[in-house]
Amino acid sequence: MARLVMKFGGTSVGDIDRIRNVAAHVQREVDAGHQVAVVVSAMSGETNRLVGLTRDVARLHDAREYDVVVSAGEQVSVGLLAMALQDVGVAARSWLGWQIAMKTSDVHGAARIEDVDVAAMEEQFGEGRVAVIAGFQGISGNGRITTLGRGGSDTSAVAVAAALKADRCDIYTDVDGVYTTDPRMVPAAQKMNRISYEEMLEMASLGAKVLQTRSVELAMSHNVRLQVRSSFDAPDDAKFKNMAPDDIVGTLICDEDEIMEHEIVSGIAYARNEAKLTLLGVPDRPGIAAQIFGPLADAAVNVDMIVQNMSPDGKTTDVTFTVSQDELERAVKVVEAEKVGLDYSQLQSAPEMAKISIVGVGMRSHAGVAQKMFKVLADQGINIHVISTSEIKISVLIDADYVEPAVRALHAAYGLDEEVAG
Ligand code: ASP
Ligand code: MG
């Protein structure tokens, strides 16, 4: 017998048929003898609708009341799922955030989970009852309803799994796992069986939008084994027969030590929405970087890659950095407003950039990984504007037009393409 947390997103509970399908997945695990807690999101489109209502009533509204409204979608879906489970003979009850209690900070709209009290739920496991838990919501120290930020029910699920010391947290979604790169772009992309927390964090924050990044951070710090798997599998599919608790059907996100054989590069992520700014002829003196990036931070512009060139004459230098396209206009305004103090000669901006990253823990112990990336891009005639690296990742900034050929060529070069039989 294992203890499982199963999480279903908005599309998975999008209508009554889909909710019955979820109930069948839950029933399968209960029949296999497992203790089950289910975390669900609102029915698809519902949270957007609720957010729209809050905007219609008043542009500037009380953030505490915003949370009361937008958390309502999950109240509906937990109730419906509990009914659907009872309807097929599975004992179940719903739990709202305050009932568990899922205790959070009081930053409304983006609250952080502080503590999850699972005692009452655990008692009911003893009676064979499934706990159906509303994702995305919690309760602040002041007793007000909070929400965790959009996509937050992944994080709710991981928090519940950590508190319950669950054997696994299964995230059921509309894809059947985590791929080596976006399969819509590269048909030869392969589903990974396992990926380490660290690699998944890089993939998630670099644009592979399978999981909320915070849920992966939380899973890593509490060692929660996370599985991404499809909610579109038939609940009674033959492959689920006689499964051992450790068998994986999707992608397992786990500790590096649980992975025997590491590819040097595990996956390739891309983000199209990048823009580049270059300040030419900036005086080369101490404090200049702080003078550029301080005002940008104050204006809440998120700066990603940064390069400062050396100055041949020791007097002036060039500084290049990237921001997301939606923040470009704001960034330009901030830098222009500082023109007098910064005393640069010219500001250039390029709005249509993309960032391509190769990710893999195997990079730590292998030389020549970066060199290969640069060679592959050069062979494609693709110019690299900015490079940045971490221990397990190399990112390059290129013109957005070349994303597809770059990702395809790199995917093949690092041996990630699926072999086609024949
Ligand atoms: N229902 C919430 C949202 O749409 C939470 C979630 O789906 O994870 O953002
Ligand atoms: Mg989601």
CSV table of C-alpha atoms and ligand atoms in Angstrom, one decimal:
chain,number,residue,atom,x,y,z
A,1,MET,CA,0.0,0.0,0.0
A,2,ALA,CA,1.3,3.4,-0.9
A,3,ARG,CA,0.1,6.9,-0.1
A,4,LEU,CA,-0.5,9.0,-3.2
A,5,VAL,CA,-1.4,12.6,-4.0
A,6,MET,CA,-3.1,12.9,-7.4
A,7,LYS,CA,-3.4,16.4,-8.9
A,8,PHE,CA,-5.8,17.3,-11.8
A,9,GLY,CA,-5.7,20.6,-13.6
A,10,GLY,CA,-8.4,22.6,-15.2
A,11,THR,CA,-8.7,20.7,-18.5
A,12,SER,CA,-8.9,17.4,-16.6
A,13,VAL,CA,-12.0,18.6,-14.7
A,14,GLY,CA,-13.3,20.8,-17.6
A,15,ASP,CA,-16.8,19.2,-17.7
A,16,ILE,CA,-18.8,16.5,-16.0
A,17,ASP,CA,-17.6,13.8,-18.3
A,18,ARG,CA,-14.0,14.8,-17.5
A,19,ILE,CA,-14.8,14.8,-13.8
A,20,ARG,CA,-16.2,11.3,-14.0
A,21,ASN,CA,-13.0,10.3,-15.8
A,22,VAL,CA,-11.0,11.7,-12.9
A,23,ALA,CA,-13.1,9.8,-10.5
A,24,ALA,CA,-12.3,6.6,-12.4
A,25,HIS,CA,-8.5,7.3,-12.2
A,26,VAL,CA,-8.9,7.8,-8.4
A,27,GLN,CA,-11.0,4.7,-8.1
A,28,ARG,CA,-8.3,2.7,-9.8
A,29,GLU,CA,-5.7,3.7,-7.1
A,30,VAL,CA,-8.2,3.2,-4.3
A,31,ASP,CA,-8.9,-0.3,-5.6
A,32,ALA,CA,-5.2,-1.0,-5.8
A,33,GLY,CA,-5.2,-0.4,-2.0
A,34,HIS,CA,-3.6,3.0,-1.9
A,35,GLN,CA,-4.5,5.9,0.4
A,36,VAL,CA,-5.3,8.8,-1.8
A,37,ALA,CA,-5.5,12.6,-1.5
A,38,VAL,CA,-6.7,14.4,-4.7
A,39,VAL,CA,-5.9,18.1,-5.4
A,40,VAL,CA,-7.9,19.8,-8.1
A,41,SER,CA,-8.0,23.1,-9.9
A,42,ALA,CA,-11.0,25.0,-11.1
A,43,MET,CA,-12.8,23.8,-14.2
A,44,SER,CA,-10.9,25.2,-17.2
A,45,GLY,CA,-11.6,28.8,-18.0
A,46,GLU,CA,-13.3,29.4,-14.7
A,47,THR,CA,-10.5,31.2,-12.9
A,48,ASN,CA,-10.1,33.5,-15.9
A,49,ARG,CA,-13.8,34.3,-15.8
A,50,LEU,CA,-13.7,35.1,-12.1
A,51,VAL,CA,-10.6,37.3,-12.5
A,52,GLY,CA,-12.5,39.1,-15.3
A,53,LEU,CA,-15.4,39.8,-12.9
A,54,THR,CA,-13.1,41.4,-10.3
A,55,ARG,CA,-11.7,43.7,-13.0
A,56,ASP,CA,-15.2,44.6,-14.2
A,57,VAL,CA,-16.4,45.6,-10.7
A,58,ALA,CA,-13.5,47.9,-9.9
A,59,ARG,CA,-10.1,48.4,-11.5
A,60,LEU,CA,-8.5,48.9,-8.1
A,61,HIS,CA,-10.0,46.4,-5.7
A,62,ASP,CA,-9.3,45.0,-2.3
A,63,ALA,CA,-6.8,42.1,-2.8
A,64,ARG,CA,-8.4,40.1,0.0
A,65,GLU,CA,-11.8,40.2,-1.7
A,66,TYR,CA,-10.1,39.3,-5.0
A,67,ASP,CA,-8.9,36.1,-3.4
A,68,VAL,CA,-12.4,35.4,-2.1
A,69,VAL,CA,-13.7,35.6,-5.6
A,70,VAL,CA,-11.0,33.8,-7.6
A,71,SER,CA,-10.7,30.9,-5.2
A,72,ALA,CA,-14.4,30.1,-5.7
A,73,GLY,CA,-13.7,28.0,-8.8
A,74,GLU,CA,-12.0,25.3,-6.8
A,75,GLN,CA,-14.9,25.1,-4.3
A,76,VAL,CA,-17.1,24.0,-7.2
A,77,SER,CA,-14.7,21.4,-8.6
A,78,VAL,CA,-13.9,19.7,-5.3
A,79,GLY,CA,-17.6,19.3,-4.5
A,80,LEU,CA,-18.4,17.9,-7.9
A,81,LEU,CA,-15.5,15.4,-7.8
A,82,ALA,CA,-16.4,14.3,-4.3
A,83,MET,CA,-20.0,13.6,-5.6
A,84,ALA,CA,-18.7,11.8,-8.7
A,85,LEU,CA,-16.5,9.6,-6.4
A,86,GLN,CA,-19.4,8.8,-4.1
A,87,ASP,CA,-21.5,8.0,-7.2
A,88,VAL,CA,-19.1,5.2,-8.1
A,89,GLY,CA,-19.0,3.9,-4.5
A,90,VAL,CA,-15.7,5.5,-3.4
A,91,ALA,CA,-16.0,7.2,0.0
A,92,ALA,CA,-14.8,10.8,-0.4
A,93,ARG,CA,-15.1,14.3,1.1
A,94,SER,CA,-14.0,17.7,0.0
A,95,TRP,CA,-11.6,20.0,1.8
A,96,LEU,CA,-11.3,23.7,1.2
A,97,GLY,CA,-8.0,25.5,2.0
A,98,TRP,CA,-9.1,26.8,5.4
A,99,GLN,CA,-10.5,23.4,6.4
A,100,ILE,CA,-7.3,21.5,6.0
A,101,ALA,CA,-5.7,24.1,7.1
A,102,MET,CA,-3.4,25.2,4.3
A,103,LYS,CA,-1.7,28.1,6.2
A,104,THR,CA,-0.1,30.8,4.0
A,105,SER,CA,1.4,34.3,4.2
A,106,ASP,CA,-1.0,37.2,3.8
A,107,VAL,CA,0.3,38.3,0.4
A,108,HIS,CA,-3.0,38.1,-1.3
A,109,GLY,CA,-2.9,36.8,-4.9
A,110,ALA,CA,0.6,35.4,-4.4
A,111,ALA,CA,0.6,33.9,-1.0
A,112,ARG,CA,3.3,31.4,0.1
A,113,ILE,CA,2.5,28.2,1.9
A,114,GLU,CA,3.8,28.2,5.5
A,115,ASP,CA,2.3,25.1,7.0
A,116,VAL,CA,-0.1,22.3,6.1
A,117,ASP,CA,-2.1,20.6,8.9
A,118,VAL,CA,-3.0,17.1,7.7
A,119,ALA,CA,-4.0,15.5,11.0
A,120,ALA,CA,-7.8,15.5,10.2
A,121,MET,CA,-7.2,14.1,6.7
A,122,GLU,CA,-5.0,11.4,7.9
A,123,GLU,CA,-7.6,10.3,10.4
A,124,GLN,CA,-10.1,9.8,7.5
A,125,PHE,CA,-7.6,7.8,5.5
A,126,GLY,CA,-7.9,5.3,8.3
A,127,GLU,CA,-11.6,5.0,7.5
A,128,GLY,CA,-10.8,4.5,3.8
A,129,ARG,CA,-12.0,7.9,2.7
A,130,VAL,CA,-10.4,9.9,-0.2
A,131,ALA,CA,-9.6,13.5,0.6
A,132,VAL,CA,-10.5,15.9,-2.3
A,133,ILE,CA,-8.6,19.1,-1.7
A,134,ALA,CA,-9.1,22.5,-3.3
A,135,GLY,CA,-5.8,23.6,-4.9
A,136,PHE,CA,-4.7,27.2,-5.3
A,137,GLN,CA,-6.2,28.4,-2.0
A,138,GLY,CA,-5.1,28.8,1.6
A,139,ILE,CA,-5.8,30.8,4.8
A,140,SER,CA,-3.7,33.6,6.2
A,141,GLY,CA,-2.8,34.1,9.8
A,142,ASN,CA,-5.7,36.6,10.0
A,143,GLY,CA,-8.1,34.0,8.9
A,144,ARG,CA,-8.6,35.4,5.4
A,145,ILE,CA,-8.8,33.3,2.2
A,146,THR,CA,-5.6,33.6,0.1
A,147,THR,CA,-4.6,32.3,-3.3
A,148,LEU,CA,-1.1,31.2,-4.4
A,149,GLY,CA,-0.8,32.8,-7.8
A,150,ARG,CA,-2.0,31.5,-11.2
A,151,GLY,CA,-1.1,27.9,-11.7
A,152,GLY,CA,-0.7,27.5,-8.0
A,153,SER,CA,-2.6,24.2,-7.6
A,154,ASP,CA,0.6,22.3,-8.6
A,155,THR,CA,2.2,23.9,-5.6
A,156,SER,CA,-0.8,23.0,-3.4
A,157,ALA,CA,-0.4,19.4,-4.4
A,158,VAL,CA,3.3,19.2,-3.6
A,159,ALA,CA,2.7,20.9,-0.2
A,160,VAL,CA,0.0,18.3,0.6
A,161,ALA,CA,2.3,15.5,-0.6
A,162,ALA,CA,5.2,16.8,1.6
A,163,ALA,CA,2.9,17.1,4.7
A,164,LEU,CA,1.4,13.6,4.1
A,165,LYS,CA,4.9,12.1,3.4
A,166,ALA,CA,3.3,10.7,0.3
A,167,ASP,CA,5.2,8.1,-1.7
A,168,ARG,CA,4.5,10.1,-4.8
A,169,CYS,CA,2.7,13.1,-6.1
A,170,ASP,CA,1.2,12.5,-9.6
A,171,ILE,CA,0.4,15.5,-11.7
A,172,TYR,CA,-2.2,14.5,-14.2
A,173,THR,CA,-2.3,16.9,-17.1
A,174,ASP,CA,-2.9,17.2,-20.9
A,175,VAL,CA,0.6,16.0,-21.8
A,176,ASP,CA,1.9,12.5,-21.0
A,177,GLY,CA,5.2,13.6,-19.6
A,178,VAL,CA,8.2,16.0,-19.8
A,179,TYR,CA,9.9,15.9,-23.2
A,180,THR,CA,13.5,16.5,-24.3
A,181,THR,CA,12.1,19.6,-26.0
A,182,ASP,CA,8.8,20.9,-27.3
A,183,PRO,CA,7.4,18.0,-29.4
A,184,ARG,CA,5.2,20.4,-31.4
A,185,MET,CA,8.4,21.9,-32.7
A,186,VAL,CA,10.6,18.8,-32.9
A,187,PRO,CA,8.6,15.7,-33.7
A,188,ALA,CA,11.6,13.6,-32.8
A,189,ALA,CA,11.5,14.8,-29.2
A,190,GLN,CA,11.3,12.0,-26.6
A,191,LYS,CA,9.4,11.7,-23.4
A,192,MET,CA,11.9,11.4,-20.5
A,193,ASN,CA,11.5,8.6,-18.0
A,194,ARG,CA,13.2,10.6,-15.3
A,195,ILE,CA,14.6,14.0,-14.8
A,196,SER,CA,16.3,15.5,-11.7
A,197,TYR,CA,14.7,18.4,-9.8
A,198,GLU,CA,17.5,20.7,-10.8
A,199,GLU,CA,17.1,20.0,-14.4
A,200,MET,CA,13.3,20.3,-14.2
A,201,LEU,CA,13.7,23.7,-12.5
A,202,GLU,CA,15.9,24.9,-15.3
A,203,MET,CA,13.5,23.5,-17.9
A,204,ALA,CA,10.4,25.0,-16.1
A,205,SER,CA,11.8,28.4,-15.7
A,206,LEU,CA,13.2,28.4,-19.2
A,207,GLY,CA,9.9,28.1,-20.8
A,208,ALA,CA,8.8,24.4,-20.7
A,209,LYS,CA,5.4,25.2,-19.1
A,210,VAL,CA,4.5,21.8,-17.7
A,211,LEU,CA,4.6,22.7,-14.0
A,212,GLN,CA,4.6,25.8,-11.9
A,213,THR,CA,8.2,26.5,-11.1
A,214,ARG,CA,7.5,26.9,-7.4
A,215,SER,CA,6.0,23.5,-7.2
A,216,VAL,CA,9.3,22.0,-8.4
A,217,GLU,CA,11.3,24.1,-5.9
A,218,LEU,CA,9.0,22.8,-3.1
A,219,ALA,CA,9.3,19.2,-4.3
A,220,MET,CA,13.1,19.5,-4.4
A,221,SER,CA,13.4,21.0,-0.8
A,222,HIS,CA,11.0,18.3,0.6
A,223,ASN,CA,12.2,15.5,-1.6
A,224,VAL,CA,8.7,14.8,-3.0
A,225,ARG,CA,8.8,12.5,-5.9
A,226,LEU,CA,6.7,14.1,-8.6
A,227,GLN,CA,5.3,12.3,-11.7
A,228,VAL,CA,3.9,14.2,-14.7
A,229,ARG,CA,1.4,12.0,-16.5
A,230,SER,CA,-1.6,12.1,-18.8
A,231,SER,CA,-5.2,12.5,-17.6
A,232,PHE,CA,-6.3,11.4,-21.1
A,233,ASP,CA,-5.2,7.8,-20.6
A,234,ALA,CA,-8.2,5.6,-20.2
A,235,PRO,CA,-8.5,4.9,-16.5
A,236,ASP,CA,-8.8,1.2,-17.2
A,237,ASP,CA,-5.9,1.0,-19.7
A,238,ALA,CA,-4.2,-2.4,-19.8
A,239,LYS,CA,-0.9,-0.8,-18.9
A,240,PHE,CA,-2.2,0.0,-15.4
A,241,LYS,CA,-2.9,-3.6,-14.6
A,242,ASN,CA,-0.5,-5.2,-12.1
A,243,MET,CA,1.6,-2.0,-11.7
A,244,ALA,CA,4.1,-1.9,-8.9
A,245,PRO,CA,4.0,1.3,-6.8
A,246,ASP,CA,7.3,2.3,-8.3
A,247,ASP,CA,6.4,1.8,-12.0
A,248,ILE,CA,6.3,5.1,-13.9
A,249,VAL,CA,4.0,5.8,-16.9
A,250,GLY,CA,4.9,9.5,-17.4
A,251,THR,CA,8.0,11.3,-16.3
A,252,LEU,CA,9.4,11.1,-12.8
A,253,ILE,CA,11.0,14.2,-11.3
A,254,CYS,CA,13.3,13.0,-8.6
A,255,ASP,CA,16.6,13.3,-6.9
A,256,GLU,CA,19.6,13.0,-9.1
A,257,ASP,CA,20.8,9.9,-7.2
A,258,GLU,CA,17.7,8.1,-8.3
A,259,ILE,CA,18.8,8.4,-11.9
A,260,MET,CA,21.3,5.8,-13.0
A,261,GLU,CA,22.5,7.0,-16.3
A,262,HIS,CA,22.8,10.7,-17.1
A,263,GLU,CA,22.7,12.1,-20.6
A,264,ILE,CA,25.2,14.9,-20.9
A,265,VAL,CA,22.4,17.1,-22.2
A,266,SER,CA,18.9,16.0,-21.0
A,267,GLY,CA,16.8,18.6,-22.6
A,268,ILE,CA,16.6,21.8,-24.7
A,269,ALA,CA,14.3,24.7,-23.7
A,270,TYR,CA,13.5,27.9,-25.5
A,271,ALA,CA,11.9,31.2,-24.7
A,272,ARG,CA,10.9,33.4,-27.6
A,273,ASN,CA,9.7,36.5,-25.8
A,274,GLU,CA,13.2,38.1,-25.3
A,275,ALA,CA,14.5,41.5,-26.1
A,276,LYS,CA,18.1,42.9,-26.0
A,277,LEU,CA,19.3,46.3,-24.9
A,278,THR,CA,22.9,47.6,-25.4
A,279,LEU,CA,24.4,50.7,-23.8
A,280,LEU,CA,27.4,51.9,-25.9
A,281,GLY,CA,30.1,54.0,-24.5
A,282,VAL,CA,29.4,53.7,-20.8
A,283,PRO,CA,32.1,55.2,-18.6
A,284,ASP,CA,34.2,52.3,-17.2
A,285,ARG,CA,34.2,53.1,-13.5
A,286,PRO,CA,33.2,51.4,-10.2
A,287,GLY,CA,29.5,51.5,-9.5
A,288,ILE,CA,28.3,51.8,-13.1
A,289,ALA,CA,26.5,48.4,-13.1
A,290,ALA,CA,24.7,49.3,-9.9
A,291,GLN,CA,23.7,52.6,-11.5
A,292,ILE,CA,22.2,50.9,-14.5
A,293,PHE,CA,20.5,47.9,-12.9
A,294,GLY,CA,19.4,49.7,-9.6
A,295,PRO,CA,16.7,51.9,-11.4
A,296,LEU,CA,15.6,48.9,-13.5
A,297,ALA,CA,15.1,46.8,-10.4
A,298,ASP,CA,13.2,49.8,-8.8
A,299,ALA,CA,10.9,49.8,-11.8
A,300,ALA,CA,10.4,46.1,-11.4
A,301,VAL,CA,12.0,45.2,-14.7
A,302,ASN,CA,13.3,41.7,-14.7
A,303,VAL,CA,16.8,41.5,-16.2
A,304,ASP,CA,18.0,38.1,-17.3
A,305,MET,CA,21.3,37.8,-19.1
A,306,ILE,CA,24.0,40.5,-18.7
A,307,VAL,CA,27.3,41.0,-20.4
A,308,GLN,CA,29.8,43.8,-19.9
A,309,ASN,CA,32.6,44.1,-22.4
A,310,MET,CA,36.1,45.0,-21.6
A,311,SER,CA,37.1,48.5,-22.5
A,312,PRO,CA,40.1,48.7,-24.8
A,313,ASP,CA,41.0,52.2,-23.6
A,314,GLY,CA,40.0,51.7,-20.0
A,315,LYS,CA,37.6,54.6,-20.3
A,316,THR,CA,34.4,53.4,-21.8
A,317,THR,CA,32.7,50.0,-22.1
A,318,ASP,CA,29.5,48.5,-23.6
A,319,VAL,CA,26.8,46.8,-21.5
A,320,THR,CA,24.3,44.4,-23.0
A,321,PHE,CA,21.4,42.8,-21.2
A,322,THR,CA,18.1,41.1,-21.9
A,323,VAL,CA,14.5,41.6,-20.6
A,324,SER,CA,11.2,40.1,-21.7
A,325,GLN,CA,9.6,41.7,-24.8
A,326,ASP,CA,6.7,43.1,-22.7
A,327,GLU,CA,9.1,44.9,-20.4
A,328,LEU,CA,11.3,46.4,-23.2
A,329,GLU,CA,9.4,49.7,-23.5
A,330,ARG,CA,9.6,50.2,-19.7
A,331,ALA,CA,13.3,49.3,-19.6
A,332,VAL,CA,14.1,51.7,-22.4
A,333,LYS,CA,12.3,54.5,-20.6
A,334,VAL,CA,14.2,53.8,-17.4
A,335,VAL,CA,17.6,53.8,-19.1
A,336,GLU,CA,16.8,57.0,-21.0
A,337,ALA,CA,15.7,58.7,-17.9
A,338,GLU,CA,19.2,57.9,-16.4
A,339,LYS,CA,21.0,59.2,-19.5
A,340,VAL,CA,22.6,62.2,-17.7
A,341,GLY,CA,24.0,60.2,-14.8
A,342,LEU,CA,25.0,57.2,-16.8
A,343,ASP,CA,26.6,59.3,-19.6
A,344,TYR,CA,26.5,56.6,-22.2
A,345,SER,CA,26.8,57.5,-25.9
A,346,GLN,CA,24.1,55.4,-27.4
A,347,LEU,CA,21.2,53.0,-26.5
A,348,GLN,CA,20.3,50.2,-28.9
A,349,SER,CA,17.4,47.8,-28.6
A,350,ALA,CA,16.5,44.7,-30.4
A,351,PRO,CA,13.0,43.4,-29.7
A,352,GLU,CA,12.9,40.1,-31.5
A,353,MET,CA,15.2,37.8,-29.7
A,354,ALA,CA,15.0,34.2,-28.3
A,355,LYS,CA,16.9,32.3,-25.7
A,356,ILE,CA,17.9,28.7,-26.3
A,357,SER,CA,19.2,26.6,-23.4
A,358,ILE,CA,20.7,23.2,-23.1
A,359,VAL,CA,20.2,21.6,-19.7
A,360,GLY,CA,21.8,18.6,-18.1
A,361,VAL,CA,23.5,17.6,-14.8
A,362,GLY,CA,25.9,15.5,-16.9
A,363,MET,CA,27.6,18.8,-18.0
A,364,ARG,CA,29.2,19.0,-14.6
A,365,SER,CA,31.5,16.2,-15.4
A,366,HIS,CA,32.0,16.6,-19.2
A,367,ALA,CA,34.1,19.0,-21.2
A,368,GLY,CA,33.3,20.4,-24.6
A,369,VAL,CA,29.6,20.7,-24.2
A,370,ALA,CA,29.5,24.4,-24.8
A,371,GLN,CA,31.9,24.2,-27.7
A,372,LYS,CA,29.6,21.7,-29.4
A,373,MET,CA,26.7,24.0,-29.0
A,374,PHE,CA,28.5,26.9,-30.6
A,375,LYS,CA,29.8,24.8,-33.5
A,376,VAL,CA,26.3,23.4,-34.2
A,377,LEU,CA,24.9,27.0,-34.3
A,378,ALA,CA,27.7,28.2,-36.4
A,379,ASP,CA,27.2,25.4,-38.9
A,380,GLN,CA,23.6,26.6,-39.2
A,381,GLY,CA,24.8,30.2,-39.8
A,382,ILE,CA,23.1,31.3,-36.6
A,383,ASN,CA,24.7,34.3,-34.8
A,384,ILE,CA,25.0,34.2,-31.0
A,385,HIS,CA,24.4,37.6,-29.3
A,386,VAL,CA,24.8,36.7,-25.7
A,387,ILE,CA,25.9,33.6,-23.8
A,388,SER,CA,25.3,32.8,-20.1
A,389,THR,CA,26.0,29.6,-18.2
A,390,SER,CA,25.3,27.9,-14.9
A,391,GLU,CA,26.7,24.6,-13.7
A,392,ILE,CA,24.0,22.6,-15.5
A,393,LYS,CA,22.9,24.9,-18.3
A,394,ILE,CA,24.2,26.9,-21.2
A,395,SER,CA,22.0,29.6,-22.7
A,396,VAL,CA,22.4,31.6,-25.9
A,397,LEU,CA,20.5,34.6,-27.2
A,398,ILE,CA,19.8,34.5,-30.9
A,399,ASP,CA,17.4,36.1,-33.4
A,400,ALA,CA,13.9,34.9,-32.9
A,401,ASP,CA,13.6,33.8,-36.5
A,402,TYR,CA,16.1,31.0,-35.9
A,403,VAL,CA,14.5,29.3,-32.9
A,404,GLU,CA,13.3,26.3,-34.8
A,405,PRO,CA,16.4,25.4,-36.8
A,406,ALA,CA,18.5,26.0,-33.7
A,407,VAL,CA,16.5,23.7,-31.4
A,408,ARG,CA,16.2,21.0,-34.1
A,409,ALA,CA,19.9,21.0,-34.8
A,410,LEU,CA,20.9,21.0,-31.1
A,411,HIS,CA,18.4,18.2,-30.4
A,412,ALA,CA,20.0,16.0,-33.0
A,413,ALA,CA,23.6,17.0,-32.2
A,414,TYR,CA,23.2,15.9,-28.5
A,415,GLY,CA,21.7,12.6,-29.5
A,416,LEU,CA,18.2,13.4,-28.2
A,417,ASP,CA,16.3,12.5,-31.4
A,418,GLU,CA,14.2,9.4,-31.2
A,419,GLU,CA,15.5,6.7,-33.4
A,420,VAL,CA,13.2,5.8,-36.1
A,421,ALA,CA,13.0,2.1,-36.8
A,422,GLY,CA,13.7,0.8,-40.3
B,1,ASP,N1,-7.3,27.6,-11.0
B,1,ASP,C1,-6.0,28.3,-10.8
B,1,ASP,C2,-5.6,29.0,-12.1
B,1,ASP,O1,-6.2,28.9,-13.1
B,1,ASP,C3,-5.0,27.4,-10.2
B,1,ASP,C4,-4.5,26.4,-11.1
B,1,ASP,O2,-5.1,26.1,-12.2
B,1,ASP,O3,-3.4,25.8,-10.9
B,1,ASP,O4,-4.6,29.7,-12.1
B,2,MG,MG,-1.5,24.3,-14.4
